[in-house]
Amino acid sequence: MAILKIARMGHPILAQSAALVPNPAAPEILRLVDDMVETMFDAPGQGLAAPQVHVGLRVAVFITPPDAEGQRELVRLINPTWEKLGEAQDMAWEGCLSVPGLRGLVPRYTHIRYSGILPDGQRLEREVSGWHARVVQHEFDHLDGMLYPQRMRDLSDLIFESEMRHRTPPQGPATRPEESET
């Protein structure tokens, strides 16, 4: 496995739609997934999409928030998709490994369904809400050439991490700024 270089905001690969992976079981795709996981943990981050490591393919990895027993899961998806399940949204602070040092207040759908192919060839489909839904939307946005500042409603809510202490949390569900680096 290898630590890959992370593309930063402004690099053209981050503004392009990623291509479907024609063969999810190909050895180079499985190696990419492993390298992305290692890179995400090294960064450290909560998620990573292939365009963030200069690969224009629809591959994403992320860690789920803790479940009721405090367990987290590493999810690795190839050719993922998602859909909103309702119109409800909330606002929370997000960060991004491709936008280092900054945080932004971003609206996201609160309830979604996502699916994709796992590295072992099985199909995963889930309905999720809250922080899990936010992480998925953030990572999958990268696959469509979108960074979180493009989702923001007010760019005055794009701030340096070092200035977070001066901001009050948004109204609504609790945010986890310490877990929002994706």
Coordinates of N, CA and C in Angstrom, one line a residue, residues 58-141:
R58 N -14.9 6.6 -10.1 CA -15.9 6.6 -9.1 C -15.6 5.6 -8.0
V59 N -14.7 6.0 -7.1 CA -14.4 5.2 -5.9 C -14.3 6.1 -4.7
A60 N -14.9 5.7 -3.6 CA -14.9 6.5 -2.4 C -14.7 5.5 -1.2
V61 N -14.1 6.1 -0.2 CA -13.9 5.4 1.1 C -14.3 6.3 2.2
F62 N -14.8 5.8 3.3 CA -15.2 6.7 4.4 C -15.4 5.9 5.7
I63 N -15.4 6.6 6.8 CA -15.7 5.9 8.1 C -17.0 6.4 8.5
T64 N -17.9 5.4 9.0 CA -19.2 5.8 9.5 C -19.0 6.4 10.9
P65 N -20.0 7.3 11.2 CA -20.0 7.7 12.6 C -20.3 6.6 13.6
P66 N -20.0 6.7 14.8 CA -20.2 5.6 15.8 C -21.7 5.2 15.8
D67 N -22.0 3.9 15.9 CA -23.4 3.4 16.0 C -23.7 3.4 17.5
A68 N -24.9 2.8 17.9 CA -25.3 2.8 19.2 C -24.4 2.2 20.2
E69 N -23.6 1.2 19.7 CA -22.6 0.5 20.5 C -21.2 1.2 20.4
G70 N -21.1 2.3 19.7 CA -19.8 3.0 19.6 C -18.9 2.5 18.5
Q71 N -19.5 1.6 17.7 CA -18.6 1.0 16.6 C -18.7 1.9 15.4
R72 N -17.6 1.9 14.7 CA -17.5 2.6 13.4 C -17.1 1.6 12.3
E73 N -17.5 1.9 11.1 CA -17.2 1.0 10.0 C -16.5 1.7 8.9
L74 N -15.5 1.0 8.3 CA -14.8 1.5 7.2 C -15.6 1.0 5.9
V75 N -16.1 2.0 5.1 CA -16.9 1.6 3.9 C -16.0 2.0 2.7
R76 N -15.9 1.0 1.8 CA -15.2 1.2 0.5 C -16.1 0.9 -0.6
L77 N -16.4 1.9 -1.4 CA -17.4 1.7 -2.5 C -16.9 2.0 -3.9
I78 N -17.3 1.2 -4.8 CA -16.9 1.4 -6.2 C -18.2 1.7 -7.0
N79 N -18.2 2.7 -7.8 CA -19.4 3.1 -8.6 C -20.6 3.4 -7.7
P80 N -20.4 4.2 -6.7 CA -21.5 4.5 -5.8 C -22.5 5.5 -6.3
T81 N -23.7 5.4 -5.8 CA -24.8 6.4 -6.1 C -25.6 6.7 -4.9
W82 N -26.3 7.8 -4.9 CA -27.1 8.1 -3.7 C -28.4 8.9 -4.2
E83 N -29.4 8.9 -3.4 CA -30.6 9.7 -3.6 C -31.1 10.2 -2.3
K84 N -31.7 11.4 -2.4 CA -32.3 11.9 -1.2 C -33.7 11.2 -0.9
L85 N -34.0 11.1 0.4 CA -35.3 10.6 0.8 C -36.0 11.6 1.6
G86 N -36.5 12.6 0.9 CA -37.2 13.7 1.6 C -36.4 15.0 1.3
E87 N -37.1 16.1 1.7 CA -36.5 17.4 1.4 C -35.8 18.0 2.6
A88 N -35.9 17.4 3.8 CA -35.3 18.0 5.0 C -33.8 18.1 4.8
Q89 N -33.3 19.3 5.2 CA -31.8 19.5 5.3 C -31.4 20.1 6.6
D90 N -30.1 20.0 6.9 CA -29.6 20.7 8.1 C -28.3 21.3 7.7
M91 N -27.8 22.2 8.5 CA -26.5 22.9 8.3 C -25.5 22.4 9.3
A92 N -24.3 22.1 8.8 CA -23.2 21.7 9.7 C -21.9 22.2 9.1
W93 N -20.9 22.3 10.0 CA -19.6 22.6 9.6 C -18.9 21.4 8.9
E94 N -18.3 21.6 7.8 CA -17.5 20.6 7.1 C -16.1 21.1 6.8
G95 N -15.2 20.2 6.7 CA -13.9 20.4 6.3 C -13.6 19.4 5.2
C96 N -12.4 19.5 4.5 CA -12.1 18.7 3.4 C -10.6 18.6 3.3
L97 N -10.1 17.4 3.1 CA -8.6 17.2 2.9 C -8.1 18.0 1.6
S98 N -9.0 18.3 0.7 CA -8.6 19.0 -0.5 C -8.8 20.6 -0.3
V99 N -9.3 21.0 0.8 CA -9.5 22.4 1.2 C -8.9 22.5 2.6
P100 N -7.6 22.3 2.7 CA -7.0 22.2 4.1 C -7.1 23.6 4.8
G101 N -7.3 23.5 6.1 CA -7.3 24.6 7.0 C -8.6 25.4 7.1
L102 N -9.6 25.1 6.3 CA -10.8 25.8 6.2 C -12.0 25.0 6.7
R103 N -13.0 25.6 7.1 CA -14.3 25.0 7.4 C -15.4 25.8 6.8
G104 N -16.5 25.2 6.4 CA -17.6 25.9 5.9 C -18.9 25.3 6.4
L105 N -19.9 26.2 6.5 CA -21.3 25.8 7.0 C -22.0 25.4 5.7
V106 N -22.4 24.1 5.7 CA -22.9 23.5 4.4 C -24.3 22.8 4.7
P107 N -25.3 23.1 3.8 CA -26.5 22.4 3.9 C -26.4 21.0 3.3
R108 N -27.0 20.0 3.9 CA -27.1 18.6 3.3 C -28.4 18.0 3.6
Y109 N -28.8 17.1 2.8 CA -30.1 16.3 3.1 C -29.8 15.5 4.3
T110 N -30.9 15.3 5.1 CA -30.7 14.6 6.4 C -31.0 13.1 6.3
H111 N -31.6 12.7 5.2 CA -32.0 11.3 5.0 C -31.8 10.9 3.6
I112 N -30.9 9.9 3.4 CA -30.6 9.4 2.0 C -30.5 7.9 1.9
R113 N -30.5 7.4 0.7 CA -30.2 6.0 0.4 C -28.9 6.0 -0.5
Y114 N -28.0 5.2 -0.2 CA -26.8 5.1 -1.1 C -26.5 3.6 -1.4
S115 N -25.8 3.4 -2.4 CA -25.4 2.0 -2.8 C -24.1 2.0 -3.6
G116 N -23.5 0.9 -3.8 CA -22.3 0.7 -4.5 C -21.8 -0.7 -4.4
I117 N -20.7 -0.9 -5.1 CA -20.1 -2.2 -5.2 C -18.9 -2.3 -4.1
L118 N -18.9 -3.3 -3.3 CA -17.8 -3.5 -2.3 C -16.6 -4.1 -3.0
P119 N -15.4 -4.0 -2.5 CA -14.3 -4.6 -3.1 C -14.4 -6.1 -3.3
D120 N -15.2 -6.8 -2.5 CA -15.4 -8.3 -2.7 C -16.5 -8.6 -3.7
G121 N -17.0 -7.6 -4.4 CA -18.0 -7.8 -5.5 C -19.4 -7.7 -5.0
Q122 N -19.7 -7.7 -3.7 CA -21.0 -7.6 -3.2 C -21.6 -6.2 -3.4
R123 N -22.9 -6.1 -3.5 CA -23.5 -4.8 -3.6 C -24.0 -4.4 -2.2
L124 N -23.7 -3.1 -1.8 CA -24.1 -2.6 -0.5 C -25.2 -1.5 -0.8
E125 N -26.3 -1.6 -0.1 CA -27.3 -0.5 -0.2 C -27.8 -0.2 1.2
R126 N -27.9 1.1 1.5 CA -28.2 1.5 2.9 C -29.1 2.8 2.8
E127 N -30.0 2.9 3.8 CA -30.6 4.1 4.1 C -30.0 4.7 5.4
V128 N -29.6 5.9 5.4 CA -28.9 6.5 6.5 C -29.4 7.9 6.7
S129 N -29.1 8.5 7.9 CA -29.5 9.8 8.2 C -28.4 10.5 9.0
G130 N -28.6 11.8 9.3 CA -27.7 12.5 10.2 C -26.3 12.6 9.6
W131 N -25.3 12.4 10.5 CA -23.9 12.6 10.1 C -23.5 11.7 9.0
H132 N -24.0 10.4 9.1 CA -23.6 9.4 8.1 C -24.1 9.9 6.7
A133 N -25.3 10.4 6.6 CA -25.8 11.0 5.3 C -24.9 12.1 4.9
R134 N -24.5 13.0 5.8 CA -23.6 14.1 5.4 C -22.3 13.7 4.8
V135 N -21.6 12.7 5.5 CA -20.3 12.2 5.0 C -20.5 11.6 3.6
V136 N -21.5 10.8 3.4 CA -21.7 10.2 2.1 C -21.9 11.3 1.0
Q137 N -22.7 12.3 1.3 CA -23.0 13.3 0.3 C -21.7 14.1 0.0
H138 N -20.9 14.4 1.0 CA -19.6 15.1 0.8 C -18.7 14.3 -0.1
E139 N -18.5 13.0 0.2 CA -17.6 12.2 -0.6 C -18.1 12.0 -2.0
F140 N -19.4 11.7 -2.1 CA -19.9 11.5 -3.5 C -19.9 12.8 -4.3
D141 N -20.0 14.0 -3.7 CA -19.9 15.2 -4.4 C -18.5 15.3 -5.2

